[in-house]
Coordinates of C-alpha atoms and ligand atoms in Angstrom, one line a residue:
Chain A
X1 CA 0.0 0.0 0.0
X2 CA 1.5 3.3 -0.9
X3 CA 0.6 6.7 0.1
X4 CA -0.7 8.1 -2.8
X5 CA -2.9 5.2 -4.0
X6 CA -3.8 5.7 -0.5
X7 CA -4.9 9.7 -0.6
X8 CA -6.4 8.8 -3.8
X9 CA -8.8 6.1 -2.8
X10 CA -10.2 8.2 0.0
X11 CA -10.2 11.2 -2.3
X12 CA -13.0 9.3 -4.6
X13 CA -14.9 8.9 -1.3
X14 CA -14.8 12.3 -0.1
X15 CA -18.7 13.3 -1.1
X16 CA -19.8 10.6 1.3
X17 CA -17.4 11.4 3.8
X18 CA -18.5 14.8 3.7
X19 CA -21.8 14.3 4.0
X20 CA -20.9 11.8 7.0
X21 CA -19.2 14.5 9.0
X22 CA -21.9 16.9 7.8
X23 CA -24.3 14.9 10.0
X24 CA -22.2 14.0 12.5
X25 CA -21.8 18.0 13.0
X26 CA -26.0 18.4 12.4
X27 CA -26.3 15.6 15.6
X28 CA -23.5 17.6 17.7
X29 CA -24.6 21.1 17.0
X30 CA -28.7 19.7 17.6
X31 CA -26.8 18.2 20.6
X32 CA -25.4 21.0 21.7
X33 CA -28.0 23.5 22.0
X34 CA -30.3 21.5 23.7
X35 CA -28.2 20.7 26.1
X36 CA -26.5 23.5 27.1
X37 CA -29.6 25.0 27.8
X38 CA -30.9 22.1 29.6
X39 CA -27.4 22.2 31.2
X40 CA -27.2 25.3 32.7
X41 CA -31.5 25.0 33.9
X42 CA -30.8 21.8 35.5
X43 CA -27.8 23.9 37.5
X44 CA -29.6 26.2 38.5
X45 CA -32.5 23.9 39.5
X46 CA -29.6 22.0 41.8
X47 CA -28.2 25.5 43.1
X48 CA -31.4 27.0 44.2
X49 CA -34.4 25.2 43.2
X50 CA -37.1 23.3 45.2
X51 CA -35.8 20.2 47.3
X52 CA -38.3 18.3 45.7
X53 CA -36.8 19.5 41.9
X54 CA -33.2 19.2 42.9
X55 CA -33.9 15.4 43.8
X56 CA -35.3 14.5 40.7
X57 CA -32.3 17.0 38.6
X58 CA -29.6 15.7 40.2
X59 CA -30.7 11.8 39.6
X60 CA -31.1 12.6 36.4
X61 CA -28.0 14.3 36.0
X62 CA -26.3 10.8 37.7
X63 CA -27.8 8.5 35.6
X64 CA -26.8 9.5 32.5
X65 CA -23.4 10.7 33.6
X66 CA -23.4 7.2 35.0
X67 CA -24.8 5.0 31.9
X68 CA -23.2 4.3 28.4
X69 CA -24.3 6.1 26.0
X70 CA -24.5 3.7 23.6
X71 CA -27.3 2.1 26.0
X72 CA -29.1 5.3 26.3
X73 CA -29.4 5.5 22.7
X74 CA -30.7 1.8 22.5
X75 CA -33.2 2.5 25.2
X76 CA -34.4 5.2 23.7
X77 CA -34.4 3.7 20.0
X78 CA -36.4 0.4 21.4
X79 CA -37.4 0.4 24.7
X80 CA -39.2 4.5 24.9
X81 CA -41.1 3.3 21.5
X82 CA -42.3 0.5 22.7
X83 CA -43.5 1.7 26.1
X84 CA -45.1 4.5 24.5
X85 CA -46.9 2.5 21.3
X86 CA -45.0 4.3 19.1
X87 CA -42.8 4.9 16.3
X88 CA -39.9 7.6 17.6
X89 CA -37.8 7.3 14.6
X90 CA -33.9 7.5 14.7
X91 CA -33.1 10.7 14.0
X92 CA -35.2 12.1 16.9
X93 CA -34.1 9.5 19.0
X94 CA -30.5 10.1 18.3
X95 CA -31.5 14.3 19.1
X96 CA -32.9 13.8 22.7
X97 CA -30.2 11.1 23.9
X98 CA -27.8 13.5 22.7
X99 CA -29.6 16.6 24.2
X100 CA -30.2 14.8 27.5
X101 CA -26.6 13.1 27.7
X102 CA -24.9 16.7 26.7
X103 CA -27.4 18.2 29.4
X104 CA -26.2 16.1 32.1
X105 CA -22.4 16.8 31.4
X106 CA -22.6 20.5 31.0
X107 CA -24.6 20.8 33.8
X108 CA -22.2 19.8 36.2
X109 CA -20.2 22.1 34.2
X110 CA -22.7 25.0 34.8
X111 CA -22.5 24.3 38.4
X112 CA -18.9 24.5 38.9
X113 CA -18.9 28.1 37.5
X114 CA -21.7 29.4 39.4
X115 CA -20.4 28.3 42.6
X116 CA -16.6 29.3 42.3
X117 CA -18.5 32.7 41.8
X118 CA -17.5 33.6 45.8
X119 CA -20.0 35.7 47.8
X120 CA -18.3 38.9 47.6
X121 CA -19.6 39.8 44.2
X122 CA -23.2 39.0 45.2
X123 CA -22.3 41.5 48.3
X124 CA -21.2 43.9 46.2
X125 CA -24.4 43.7 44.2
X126 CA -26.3 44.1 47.6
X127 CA -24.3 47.3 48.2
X128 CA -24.6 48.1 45.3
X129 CA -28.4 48.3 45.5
X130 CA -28.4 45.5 42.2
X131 CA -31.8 43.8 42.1
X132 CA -32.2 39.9 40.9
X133 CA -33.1 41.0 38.0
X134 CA -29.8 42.9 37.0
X135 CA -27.6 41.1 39.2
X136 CA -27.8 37.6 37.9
X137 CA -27.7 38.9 34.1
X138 CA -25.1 41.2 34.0
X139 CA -23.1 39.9 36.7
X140 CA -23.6 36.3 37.5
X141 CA -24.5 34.6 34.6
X142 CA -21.9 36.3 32.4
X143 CA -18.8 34.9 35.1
X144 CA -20.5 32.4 35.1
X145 CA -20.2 31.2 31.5
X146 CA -16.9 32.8 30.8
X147 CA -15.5 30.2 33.6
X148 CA -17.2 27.5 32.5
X149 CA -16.4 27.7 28.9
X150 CA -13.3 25.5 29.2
X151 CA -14.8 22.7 30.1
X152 CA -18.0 23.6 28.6
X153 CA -16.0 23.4 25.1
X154 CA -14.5 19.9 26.3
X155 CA -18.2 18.6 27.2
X156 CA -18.2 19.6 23.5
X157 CA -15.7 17.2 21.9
X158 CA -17.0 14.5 24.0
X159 CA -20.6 14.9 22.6
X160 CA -18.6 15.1 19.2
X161 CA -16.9 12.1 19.9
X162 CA -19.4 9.9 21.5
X163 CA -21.9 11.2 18.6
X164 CA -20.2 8.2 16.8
X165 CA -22.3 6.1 18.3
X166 CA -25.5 7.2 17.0
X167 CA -24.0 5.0 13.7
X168 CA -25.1 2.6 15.5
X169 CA -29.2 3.2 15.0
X170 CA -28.3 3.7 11.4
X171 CA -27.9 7.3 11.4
X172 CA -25.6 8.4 8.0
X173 CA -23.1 10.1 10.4
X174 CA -18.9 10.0 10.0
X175 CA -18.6 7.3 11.8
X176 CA -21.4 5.5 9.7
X177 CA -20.3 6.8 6.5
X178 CA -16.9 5.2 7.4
X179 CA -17.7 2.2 8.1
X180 CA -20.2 1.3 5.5
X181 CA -17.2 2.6 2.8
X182 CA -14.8 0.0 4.7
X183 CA -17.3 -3.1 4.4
X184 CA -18.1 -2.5 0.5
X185 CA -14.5 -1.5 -0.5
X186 CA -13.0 -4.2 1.7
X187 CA -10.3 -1.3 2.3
X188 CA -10.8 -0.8 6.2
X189 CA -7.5 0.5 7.3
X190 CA -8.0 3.5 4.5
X191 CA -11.2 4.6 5.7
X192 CA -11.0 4.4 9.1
X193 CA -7.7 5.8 9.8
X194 CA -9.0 8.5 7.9
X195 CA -12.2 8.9 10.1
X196 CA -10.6 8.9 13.1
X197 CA -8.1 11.5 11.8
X198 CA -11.1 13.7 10.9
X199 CA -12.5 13.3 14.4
X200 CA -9.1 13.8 15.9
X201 CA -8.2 17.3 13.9
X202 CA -11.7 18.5 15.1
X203 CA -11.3 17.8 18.5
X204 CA -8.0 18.6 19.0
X205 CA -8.7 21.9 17.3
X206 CA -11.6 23.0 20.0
X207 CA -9.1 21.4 22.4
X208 CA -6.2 24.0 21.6
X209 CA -9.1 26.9 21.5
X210 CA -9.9 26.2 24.7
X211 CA -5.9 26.2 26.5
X212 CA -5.7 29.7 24.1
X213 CA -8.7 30.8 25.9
X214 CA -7.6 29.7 29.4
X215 CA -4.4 31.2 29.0
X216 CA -5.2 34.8 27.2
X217 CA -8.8 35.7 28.0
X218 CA -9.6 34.3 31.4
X219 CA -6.0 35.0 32.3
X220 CA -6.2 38.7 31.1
X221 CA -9.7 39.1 33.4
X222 CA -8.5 37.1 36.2
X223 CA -11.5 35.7 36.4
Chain B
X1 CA -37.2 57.1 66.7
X2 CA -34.7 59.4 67.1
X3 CA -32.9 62.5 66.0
X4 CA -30.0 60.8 64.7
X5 CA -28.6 60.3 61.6
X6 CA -27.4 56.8 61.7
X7 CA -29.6 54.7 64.5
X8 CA -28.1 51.4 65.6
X9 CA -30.6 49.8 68.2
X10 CA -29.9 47.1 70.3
X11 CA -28.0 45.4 67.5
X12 CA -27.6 41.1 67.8
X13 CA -25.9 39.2 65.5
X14 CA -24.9 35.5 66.1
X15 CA -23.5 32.9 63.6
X16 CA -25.6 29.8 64.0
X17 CA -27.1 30.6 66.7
X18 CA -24.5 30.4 69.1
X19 CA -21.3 32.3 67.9
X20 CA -22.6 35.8 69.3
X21 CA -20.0 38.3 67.2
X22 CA -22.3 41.4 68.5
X23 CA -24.5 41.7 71.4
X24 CA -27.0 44.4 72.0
X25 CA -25.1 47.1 70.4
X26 CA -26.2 50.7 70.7
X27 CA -24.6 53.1 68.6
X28 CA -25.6 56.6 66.9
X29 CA -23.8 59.2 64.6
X30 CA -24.4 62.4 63.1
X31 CA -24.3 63.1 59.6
X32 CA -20.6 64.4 58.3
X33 CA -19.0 62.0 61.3
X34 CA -16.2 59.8 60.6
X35 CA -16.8 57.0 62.9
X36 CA -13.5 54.8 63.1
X37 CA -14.4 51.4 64.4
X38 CA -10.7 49.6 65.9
X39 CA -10.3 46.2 67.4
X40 CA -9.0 42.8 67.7
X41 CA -9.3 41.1 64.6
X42 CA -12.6 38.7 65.1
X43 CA -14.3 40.9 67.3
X44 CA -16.8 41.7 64.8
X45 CA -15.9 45.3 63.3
X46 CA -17.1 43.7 59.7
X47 CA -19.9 42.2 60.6
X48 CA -20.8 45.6 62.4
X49 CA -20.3 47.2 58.8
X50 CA -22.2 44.4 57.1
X51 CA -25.3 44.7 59.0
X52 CA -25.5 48.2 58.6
X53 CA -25.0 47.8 54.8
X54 CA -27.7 44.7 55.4
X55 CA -25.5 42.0 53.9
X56 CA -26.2 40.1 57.2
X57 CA -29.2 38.8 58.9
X58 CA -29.6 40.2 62.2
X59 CA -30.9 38.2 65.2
X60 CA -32.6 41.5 67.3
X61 CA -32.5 45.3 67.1
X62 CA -33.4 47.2 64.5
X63 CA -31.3 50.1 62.3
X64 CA -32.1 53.7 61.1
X65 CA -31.5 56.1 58.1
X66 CA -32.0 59.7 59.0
X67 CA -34.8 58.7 61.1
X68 CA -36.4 56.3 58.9
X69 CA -36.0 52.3 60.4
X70 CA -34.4 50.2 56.9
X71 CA -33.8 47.3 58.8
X72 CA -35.3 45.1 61.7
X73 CA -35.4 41.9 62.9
X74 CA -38.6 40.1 63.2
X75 CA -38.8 39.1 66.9
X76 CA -41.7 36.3 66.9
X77 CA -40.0 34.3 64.1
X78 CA -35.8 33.4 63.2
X79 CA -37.7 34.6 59.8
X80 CA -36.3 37.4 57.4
X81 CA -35.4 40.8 58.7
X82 CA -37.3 44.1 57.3
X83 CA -35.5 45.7 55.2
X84 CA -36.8 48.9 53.2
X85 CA -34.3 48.4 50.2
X86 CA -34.6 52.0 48.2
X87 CA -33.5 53.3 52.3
X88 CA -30.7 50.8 52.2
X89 CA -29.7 51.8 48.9
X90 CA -28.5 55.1 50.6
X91 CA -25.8 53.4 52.3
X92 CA -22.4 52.7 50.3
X93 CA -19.7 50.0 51.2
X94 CA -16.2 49.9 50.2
X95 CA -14.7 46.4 50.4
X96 CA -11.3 45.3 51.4
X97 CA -11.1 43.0 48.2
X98 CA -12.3 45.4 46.3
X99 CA -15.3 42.9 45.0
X100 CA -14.9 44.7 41.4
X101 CA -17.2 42.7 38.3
X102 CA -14.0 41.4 36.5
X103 CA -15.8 40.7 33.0
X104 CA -16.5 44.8 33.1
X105 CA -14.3 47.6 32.1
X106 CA -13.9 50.1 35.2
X107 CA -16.9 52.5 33.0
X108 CA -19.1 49.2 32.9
X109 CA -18.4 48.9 36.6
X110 CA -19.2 51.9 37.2
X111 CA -22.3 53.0 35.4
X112 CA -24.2 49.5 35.7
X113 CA -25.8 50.2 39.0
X114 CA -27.1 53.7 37.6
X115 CA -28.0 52.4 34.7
X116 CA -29.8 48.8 35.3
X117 CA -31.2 49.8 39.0
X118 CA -31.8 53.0 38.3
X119 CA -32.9 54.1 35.4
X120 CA -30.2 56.5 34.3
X121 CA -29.5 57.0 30.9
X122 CA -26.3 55.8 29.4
X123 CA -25.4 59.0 28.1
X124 CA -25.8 60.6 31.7
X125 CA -24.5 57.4 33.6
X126 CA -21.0 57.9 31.4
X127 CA -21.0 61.6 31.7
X128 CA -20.9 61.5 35.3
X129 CA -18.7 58.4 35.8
X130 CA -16.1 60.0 33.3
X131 CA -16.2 63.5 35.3
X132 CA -15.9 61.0 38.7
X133 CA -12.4 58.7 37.2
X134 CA -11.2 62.1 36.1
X135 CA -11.0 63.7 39.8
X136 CA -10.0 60.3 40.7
X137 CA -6.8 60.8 38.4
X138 CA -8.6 57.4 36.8
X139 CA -10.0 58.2 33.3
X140 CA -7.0 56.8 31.0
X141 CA -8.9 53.8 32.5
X142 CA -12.4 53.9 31.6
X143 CA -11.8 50.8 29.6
X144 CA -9.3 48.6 31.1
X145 CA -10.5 46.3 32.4
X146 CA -9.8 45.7 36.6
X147 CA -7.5 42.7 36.6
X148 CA -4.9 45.1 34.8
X149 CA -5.0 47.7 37.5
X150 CA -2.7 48.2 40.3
X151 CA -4.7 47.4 43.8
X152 CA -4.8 51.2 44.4
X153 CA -6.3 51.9 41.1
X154 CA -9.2 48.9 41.8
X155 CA -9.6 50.6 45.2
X156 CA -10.2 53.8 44.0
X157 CA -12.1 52.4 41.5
X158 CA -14.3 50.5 43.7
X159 CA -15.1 54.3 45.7
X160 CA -16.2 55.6 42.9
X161 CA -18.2 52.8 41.8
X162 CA -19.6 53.7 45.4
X163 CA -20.0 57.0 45.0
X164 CA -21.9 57.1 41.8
X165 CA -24.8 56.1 43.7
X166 CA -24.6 59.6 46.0
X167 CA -25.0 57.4 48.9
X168 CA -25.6 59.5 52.3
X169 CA -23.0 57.6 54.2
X170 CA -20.3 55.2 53.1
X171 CA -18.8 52.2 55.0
X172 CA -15.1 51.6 54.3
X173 CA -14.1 47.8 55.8
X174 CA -10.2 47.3 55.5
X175 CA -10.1 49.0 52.0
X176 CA -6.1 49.5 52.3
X177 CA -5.6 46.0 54.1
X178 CA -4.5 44.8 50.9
X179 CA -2.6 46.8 49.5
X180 CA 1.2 47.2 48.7
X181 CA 2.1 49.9 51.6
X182 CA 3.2 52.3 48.7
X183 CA -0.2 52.4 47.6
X184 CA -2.2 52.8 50.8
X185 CA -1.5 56.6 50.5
X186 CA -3.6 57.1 47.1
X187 CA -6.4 55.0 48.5
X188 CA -6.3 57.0 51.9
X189 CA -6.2 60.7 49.9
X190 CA -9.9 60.0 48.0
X191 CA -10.6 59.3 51.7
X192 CA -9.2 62.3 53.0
X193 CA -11.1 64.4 49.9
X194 CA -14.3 62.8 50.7
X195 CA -13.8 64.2 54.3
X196 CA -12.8 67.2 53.4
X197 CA -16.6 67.1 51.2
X198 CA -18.3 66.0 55.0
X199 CA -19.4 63.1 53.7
X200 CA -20.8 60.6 56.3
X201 CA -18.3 57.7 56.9
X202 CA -17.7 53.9 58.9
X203 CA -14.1 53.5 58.6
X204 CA -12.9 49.9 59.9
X205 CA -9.2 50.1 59.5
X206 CA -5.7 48.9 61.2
X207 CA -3.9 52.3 60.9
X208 CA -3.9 54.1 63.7
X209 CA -2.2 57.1 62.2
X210 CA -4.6 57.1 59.6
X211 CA -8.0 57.1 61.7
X212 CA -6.3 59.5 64.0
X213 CA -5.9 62.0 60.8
X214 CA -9.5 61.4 59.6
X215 CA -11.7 60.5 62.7
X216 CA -14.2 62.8 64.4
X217 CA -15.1 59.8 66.4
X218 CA -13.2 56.6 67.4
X219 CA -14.9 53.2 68.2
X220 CA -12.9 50.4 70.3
X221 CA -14.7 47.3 69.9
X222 CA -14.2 43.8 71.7
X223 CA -15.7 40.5 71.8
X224 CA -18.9 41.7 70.0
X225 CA -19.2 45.0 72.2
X226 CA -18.3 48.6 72.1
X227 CA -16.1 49.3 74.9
X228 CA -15.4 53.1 74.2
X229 CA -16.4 55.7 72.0
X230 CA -14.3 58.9 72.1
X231 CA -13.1 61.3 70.3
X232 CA -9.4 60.5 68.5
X233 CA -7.7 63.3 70.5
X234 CA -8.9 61.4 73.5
X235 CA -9.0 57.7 72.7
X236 CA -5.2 57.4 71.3
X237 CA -4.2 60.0 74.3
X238 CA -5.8 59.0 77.4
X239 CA -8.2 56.4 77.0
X240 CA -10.5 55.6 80.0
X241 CA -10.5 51.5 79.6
X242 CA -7.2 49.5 80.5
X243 CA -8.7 47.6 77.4
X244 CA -8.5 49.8 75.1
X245 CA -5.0 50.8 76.4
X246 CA -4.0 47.7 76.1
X247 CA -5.2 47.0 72.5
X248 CA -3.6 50.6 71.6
X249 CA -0.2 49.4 73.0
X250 CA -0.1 46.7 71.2
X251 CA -0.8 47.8 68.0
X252 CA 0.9 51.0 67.7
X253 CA 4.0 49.0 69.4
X254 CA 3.9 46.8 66.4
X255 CA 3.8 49.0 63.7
X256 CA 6.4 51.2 65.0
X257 CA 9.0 47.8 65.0
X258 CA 7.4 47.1 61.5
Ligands
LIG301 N1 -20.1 34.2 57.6 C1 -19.7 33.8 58.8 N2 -20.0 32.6 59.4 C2 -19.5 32.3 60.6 N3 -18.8 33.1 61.4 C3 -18.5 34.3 60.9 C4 -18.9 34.7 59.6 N4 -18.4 36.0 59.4 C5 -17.7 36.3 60.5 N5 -17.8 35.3 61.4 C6 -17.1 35.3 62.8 O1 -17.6 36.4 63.4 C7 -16.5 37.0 64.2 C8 -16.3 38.4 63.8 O2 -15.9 38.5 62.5 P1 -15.6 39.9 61.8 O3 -16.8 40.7 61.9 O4 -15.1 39.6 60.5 O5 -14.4 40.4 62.7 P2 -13.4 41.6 62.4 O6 -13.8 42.3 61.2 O7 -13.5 42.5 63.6 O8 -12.0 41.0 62.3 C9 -15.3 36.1 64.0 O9 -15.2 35.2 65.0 C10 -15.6 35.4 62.7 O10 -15.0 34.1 62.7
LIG302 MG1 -12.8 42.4 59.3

């Protein structure tokens, strides 16, 4: 096997790879905004909500910090249809284990942030005469995201990464793109050193964002 | 009800029920006094200042603004205090970590209270925080943002963020405690100005040569009491309890070594 038969192979594939990686991204980004807002709710449910609420977020929040994925998606595909009499279909079952998985994550996340906020800024909002209404817009929740971005952005490559499995409920992701091009070329080493190398560049791109960030921006704020 | 300016009325304030930092204290001052509170570290001089600036819960007692009661405790149940906030929004505090927003320029700092709480316009909000910074020697730095100023500068900062609000009396707890000596002096002139302007003041500080220069009034508190109230000329002089002696001793012993 030589390089450039190699590059060439994979370059007669790169429509389907694309469009793999196109959904893979679609699933992530769906992913993503669900669950960062479900994230950050569930936080603040667990910071200051009613006992009764916080019980029920924060076994949530275990048990799918605490499950595989990969069985979260299955339950969902199989077992929530069949409870319910009905047909989910894959794509929105792939959406809301996503959602709530990411949800889970970033909440802890969320919660972090908000409480490495110390209680001498919520004094000084007291002295300052700040009202709820001001104070946790313009002072809490914007400290508080700017700290937890970091990790927020690494729950990120992790929901990028474990995305892969939605493949598995026959969703036309990377992953799936990949491996369906290794089975009917035969050519598996190709093809999925190649997917993992897109997955890997991704990653490690957000990855480097984030140190950048850590070390300028938060660093510069003192934050 | 009474005459005075700043009402403190049989002020109790315990931590949990049992750590008791200030029992039944009594304590009045006139508008454009300079009440220095000294003491023994843990004997309550913050929380004094917190409870006036009602940042704490208090147990009993009740305190007064020009007459008008902004905060009370509610004596049938361990319940909330009263607190009329637009009274307590007269009162300014001045924190020893400065407690500055650090995702805000000093201007954002600065005009947010005016603007968000109270209604100001922007235009008017940056007009007077401008002409503010530049008394302060401060406005090359409208628009850095705190974590690149000198302790001083965030100090100074943090008073005018304060003063912005035209509060009736300010509270000043350890505001140069951590600073760089070198920079205590700039921190300690606004203070000076702002007594020169009779402005109504709480200072809790460790420098004795300071509070003698801008008392009217000094305050020796221990173990959650006052145990004498005199005038600076008098308390650093000839002070009438062996306490207070004591404490004085001490300290000014130290930093003259130091
Ligand atoms: N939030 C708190 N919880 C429990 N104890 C506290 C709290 N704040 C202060 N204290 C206690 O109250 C006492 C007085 O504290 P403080 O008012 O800070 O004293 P000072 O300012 O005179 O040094 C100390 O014993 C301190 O440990
Ligand atoms: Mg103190």
């Amino acid at each position: 096997m030589n390089i450039t038969a190699a590059l060439g192979f994979l370059w007669d594939y790169r429509l389907a790879l694309s469009i793999g990686l196109g959904n893979t991204l679609y699933f992530t980004a769906l992913g993503l905004a669900f669950g960062l807002t479900l994230g950050f709710l569930v936080s603040v449910v667990r910071q200051a909500g009613h006992p009764v609420l916080r019980v029920i977020a924060t076994t949530y929040v275990e048990i799918f910090r605490g499950t595989p994925v990969l069985i979260q998606l299955f339950w969902f595909f199989f077992c929530l249809p069949a409870i319910l009499g009905m047909e989910l279909g894959n794509v929105f079952s792939t959406v809301l284990t996503l959602s709530l998985y990411m949800g889970a994550i970033s909440s802890e996340s969320f919660r972090a942030a908000l409480k490495s906020i110390g209680a001498e800024q919520r004094d000084a909002c007291v002295a300052l005469g700040l009202p709820a209404r001001v104070s946790v817009p313009y002072v809490i929740l914007p400290q508080t995201v700017l700290r937890a971005v970091p990790t927020l952005l690494s729950n990120c490559v992790t929901l990028f990464k474990e995305s892969a499995l939605v493949s598995a409920v026959g969703m036309a992701d990377l992953m799936y793109q990949g491996q369906m091009i290794a089975d009917s070329t035969a050519r598996p080493i190709e093809i999925l050193t190649a997917t993992a190398l897109i997955y890997f560049v991704i990653a490690f791109s957000v990855t480097r964002i984030v140190s950048f960030y850590e070390r300028g921006y938060l660093a510069r704020m003192r934050l | 009800m009474s005459s005075s300016f700043l009402n403190v009325q049989g002020l109790r304030k315990s931590f949990g029920g049992h750590l008791i930092v200030l029992d039944d204290i009594n304590f009045q001052m006139e508008a454009g006094e300079r009440v220095v509170v000294i003491g023994p570290s843990g004997s309550g001089k913050s929380t004094l200042l917190r409870c006036v600036m009602g940042l704490e819960k208090i147990d009993r007692g009740r305190i007064e603004l020009e007459g008008v009661r902004y905060i009370e405790a509610n004596p049938k149940s361990r319940k909330d205090n009263f607190v009329d906030i637009p009274v307590r929004n007269k009162v300014g505090m001045v924190f020893q970590h400065y407690t500055l927003f650090p995702h805000l320029t000093v201007l954002g700092n600065l005009i947010l209270a005016p603007m968000r709480a109270r209604g100001e316009s922007r235009s008017v909000a940056t007009e007077r925080a401008m002409q503010l910074l530049a008394r302060l020697g401060l406005e090359s730095k409208a628009g850095a943002f705190p974590g690149m100023l000198s302790g001083g500068q965030k100090q100074r900062v943090a008073i005018a963020r304060a003063l912005l609000l035209d509060p009736k009396i300010m509270l000043f707890d350890e505001v140069t405690s951590a600073l760089d000596p070198e920079l205590v002096t700039e921190v300690e002139g606004v203070m000076l100005e702002l007594a020169e302007q009779k402005m109504s003041m709480m200072i809790v500080t460790h420098d004795m040569w300071f509070a003698k220069r801008i008392a009217t009034r000094v305050i020796f508190s221990a173990e959650g009491r006052i145990i004498e109230d005199a005038p600076p000329s008098k308390m650093f002089t000839n002070p009438s309890e062996p306490r207070t002696a004591d404490f004085l001793k001490k300290v000014l012993h130290v930093e003259t070594i130091s």
